[in-house]
């Protein structure tokens, strides 16, 4: 069984997916157009929980509107992103765990597409400013 969700978290677009063996997580920075991705393996997270339970915790932490669930995101200089999850379960037990995602290196075609998209965004913003000045 596979479950996939797309979320917005601050300036990131998040793809969260679960299959039978792992949780796939991809965060794309909407400002810098840098993507980080990885599989969260329950053995690496070292929680005494089932995969589906970890998926639920990750989803609630990324949802932003669930009280007691939070995530801290930091980008490290070596092309990795550190995610630190904090989940208050049942208002009693706090579960903390971390995961690393690797920067996804883009092919030349994707880099070119990304640069064109950035230029289009800048052009649209400038055009809007000029129209407001009239």
mmCIF file of C-alpha atoms in Angstrom:
data_model
loop_
_atom_site.group_PDB
_atom_site.id
_atom_site.type_symbol
_atom_site.label_atom_id
_atom_site.label_comp_id
_atom_site.label_asym_id
_atom_site.label_seq_id
_atom_site.Cartn_x
_atom_site.Cartn_y
_atom_site.Cartn_z
ATOM 1 C CA UNK A 1 0.000 0.000 0.000
ATOM 2 C CA UNK A 2 1.327 3.438 -0.903
ATOM 3 C CA UNK A 3 0.160 6.788 0.470
ATOM 4 C CA UNK A 4 1.322 10.151 -0.894
ATOM 5 C CA UNK A 5 0.613 13.678 0.323
ATOM 6 C CA UNK A 6 1.763 17.080 -0.919
ATOM 7 C CA UNK A 7 2.060 19.846 1.671
ATOM 8 C CA UNK A 8 3.348 23.394 2.006
ATOM 9 C CA UNK A 9 5.629 24.103 4.971
ATOM 10 C CA UNK A 10 6.989 27.653 5.214
ATOM 11 C CA UNK A 11 8.831 28.196 1.931
ATOM 12 C CA UNK A 12 9.001 24.470 1.121
ATOM 13 C CA UNK A 13 6.838 22.221 -0.999
ATOM 14 C CA UNK A 14 6.804 18.802 0.636
ATOM 15 C CA UNK A 15 6.103 15.416 -0.878
ATOM 16 C CA UNK A 16 5.540 12.743 1.746
ATOM 17 C CA UNK A 17 4.979 9.149 0.717
ATOM 18 C CA UNK A 18 4.857 5.776 2.444
ATOM 19 C CA UNK A 19 5.256 2.350 0.928
ATOM 20 C CA UNK A 20 5.725 -1.040 2.591
ATOM 21 C CA UNK A 21 9.355 -0.478 3.634
ATOM 22 C CA UNK A 22 10.105 3.229 4.011
ATOM 23 C CA UNK A 23 8.862 6.792 4.068
ATOM 24 C CA UNK A 24 9.952 8.965 1.145
ATOM 25 C CA UNK A 25 10.338 12.658 1.915
ATOM 26 C CA UNK A 26 11.213 15.449 -0.511
ATOM 27 C CA UNK A 27 11.406 19.133 0.383
ATOM 28 C CA UNK A 28 11.816 21.701 -2.383
ATOM 29 C CA UNK A 29 12.792 25.238 -1.423
ATOM 30 C CA UNK A 30 10.395 27.544 -3.297
ATOM 31 C CA UNK A 31 12.797 30.487 -3.026
ATOM 32 C CA UNK A 32 16.120 28.926 -4.046
ATOM 33 C CA UNK A 33 14.679 25.958 -6.004
ATOM 34 C CA UNK A 34 16.893 23.474 -4.201
ATOM 35 C CA UNK A 35 15.455 20.033 -3.494
ATOM 36 C CA UNK A 36 16.347 17.628 -0.693
ATOM 37 C CA UNK A 37 15.107 14.060 -0.602
ATOM 38 C CA UNK A 38 15.559 10.763 1.134
ATOM 39 C CA UNK A 39 13.966 7.638 2.500
ATOM 40 C CA UNK A 40 13.260 7.477 6.204
ATOM 41 C CA UNK A 41 13.996 3.959 7.329
ATOM 42 C CA UNK A 42 12.405 3.017 10.678
ATOM 43 C CA UNK A 43 15.641 1.271 11.718
ATOM 44 C CA UNK A 44 17.628 4.493 11.270
ATOM 45 C CA UNK A 45 15.080 6.577 13.166
ATOM 46 C CA UNK A 46 15.296 4.120 16.072
ATOM 47 C CA UNK A 47 11.752 4.503 17.354
ATOM 48 C CA UNK A 48 9.787 1.552 18.744
ATOM 49 C CA UNK A 49 6.933 2.353 16.342
ATOM 50 C CA UNK A 50 5.458 0.878 13.193
ATOM 51 C CA UNK A 51 6.173 2.546 9.845
ATOM 52 C CA UNK A 52 2.598 3.823 9.538
ATOM 53 C CA UNK A 53 2.825 5.417 13.008
ATOM 54 C CA UNK A 54 6.076 7.193 12.111
ATOM 55 C CA UNK A 55 4.453 8.384 8.870
ATOM 56 C CA UNK A 56 1.556 9.853 10.873
ATOM 57 C CA UNK A 57 3.956 11.644 13.226
ATOM 58 C CA UNK A 58 5.947 13.100 10.300
ATOM 59 C CA UNK A 59 2.746 14.205 8.573
ATOM 60 C CA UNK A 60 1.398 15.905 11.700
ATOM 61 C CA UNK A 61 4.728 17.679 12.283
ATOM 62 C CA UNK A 62 4.670 19.024 8.726
ATOM 63 C CA UNK A 63 0.989 20.032 8.862
ATOM 64 C CA UNK A 64 1.787 23.107 11.035
ATOM 65 C CA UNK A 65 -1.763 23.336 12.357
ATOM 66 C CA UNK A 66 -1.563 20.386 14.751
ATOM 67 C CA UNK A 67 -0.813 21.550 18.281
ATOM 68 C CA UNK A 68 2.143 19.816 19.933
ATOM 69 C CA UNK A 69 3.704 18.718 16.637
ATOM 70 C CA UNK A 70 6.631 20.657 15.178
ATOM 71 C CA UNK A 71 9.664 20.355 12.943
ATOM 72 C CA UNK A 72 12.928 22.298 12.860
ATOM 73 C CA UNK A 73 14.654 22.448 9.493
ATOM 74 C CA UNK A 74 18.288 23.348 8.995
ATOM 75 C CA UNK A 75 20.402 23.162 5.859
ATOM 76 C CA UNK A 76 23.982 22.087 6.401
ATOM 77 C CA UNK A 77 26.939 23.076 4.255
ATOM 78 C CA UNK A 78 27.639 19.572 3.012
ATOM 79 C CA UNK A 79 24.488 19.303 0.891
ATOM 80 C CA UNK A 80 22.334 17.815 3.634
ATOM 81 C CA UNK A 81 19.186 18.966 5.341
ATOM 82 C CA UNK A 82 18.579 18.092 8.987
ATOM 83 C CA UNK A 83 14.983 17.631 10.100
ATOM 84 C CA UNK A 84 14.294 17.511 13.850
ATOM 85 C CA UNK A 85 10.788 16.320 14.664
ATOM 86 C CA UNK A 86 8.992 16.920 17.970
ATOM 87 C CA UNK A 87 5.639 15.243 18.579
ATOM 88 C CA UNK A 88 3.543 15.540 21.726
ATOM 89 C CA UNK A 89 1.441 12.379 21.654
ATOM 90 C CA UNK A 90 -1.766 12.385 23.688
ATOM 91 C CA UNK A 91 -0.622 15.499 25.539
ATOM 92 C CA UNK A 92 1.593 13.259 27.672
ATOM 93 C CA UNK A 93 4.573 11.779 25.806
ATOM 94 C CA UNK A 94 7.001 13.822 23.723
ATOM 95 C CA UNK A 95 8.737 11.935 20.946
ATOM 96 C CA UNK A 96 11.821 13.467 19.330
ATOM 97 C CA UNK A 97 13.640 12.096 16.323
ATOM 98 C CA UNK A 98 15.754 13.371 13.455
ATOM 99 C CA UNK A 99 16.333 12.599 9.809
ATOM 100 C CA UNK A 100 18.773 13.722 7.141
ATOM 101 C CA UNK A 101 17.897 14.409 3.523
ATOM 102 C CA UNK A 102 20.419 14.776 0.713
ATOM 103 C CA UNK A 103 20.400 17.591 -1.807
ATOM 104 C CA UNK A 104 19.094 16.369 -5.117
ATOM 105 C CA UNK A 105 21.554 17.275 -7.840
ATOM 106 C CA UNK A 106 19.702 18.474 -10.889
ATOM 107 C CA UNK A 107 20.557 17.594 -14.463
ATOM 108 C CA UNK A 108 21.459 20.395 -16.885
ATOM 109 C CA UNK A 109 17.962 20.329 -18.405
ATOM 110 C CA UNK A 110 16.320 20.693 -15.007
ATOM 111 C CA UNK A 111 18.728 23.485 -14.017
ATOM 112 C CA UNK A 112 17.873 25.368 -17.205
ATOM 113 C CA UNK A 113 14.146 24.930 -16.598
ATOM 114 C CA UNK A 114 14.572 26.157 -13.026
ATOM 115 C CA UNK A 115 16.501 29.237 -14.157
ATOM 116 C CA UNK A 116 13.819 30.048 -16.738
ATOM 117 C CA UNK A 117 11.150 29.675 -14.074
ATOM 118 C CA UNK A 118 13.035 32.100 -11.787
ATOM 119 C CA UNK A 119 13.315 34.631 -14.603
ATOM 120 C CA UNK A 120 9.608 34.298 -15.318
ATOM 121 C CA UNK A 121 8.785 34.926 -11.656
ATOM 122 C CA UNK A 122 10.988 38.037 -11.576
ATOM 123 C CA UNK A 123 9.470 39.301 -14.826
ATOM 124 C CA UNK A 124 5.939 38.785 -13.534
ATOM 125 C CA UNK A 125 6.737 40.598 -10.264
ATOM 126 C CA UNK A 126 8.297 43.544 -12.117
ATOM 127 C CA UNK A 127 5.400 43.734 -14.555
ATOM 128 C CA UNK A 128 2.957 43.819 -11.654
ATOM 129 C CA UNK A 129 4.900 46.685 -10.003
ATOM 130 C CA UNK A 130 4.869 48.688 -13.215
ATOM 131 C CA UNK A 131 1.149 48.140 -13.663
ATOM 132 C CA UNK A 132 0.515 49.332 -10.097
ATOM 133 C CA UNK A 133 2.538 52.503 -10.765
ATOM 134 C CA UNK A 134 0.316 53.520 -13.697
#
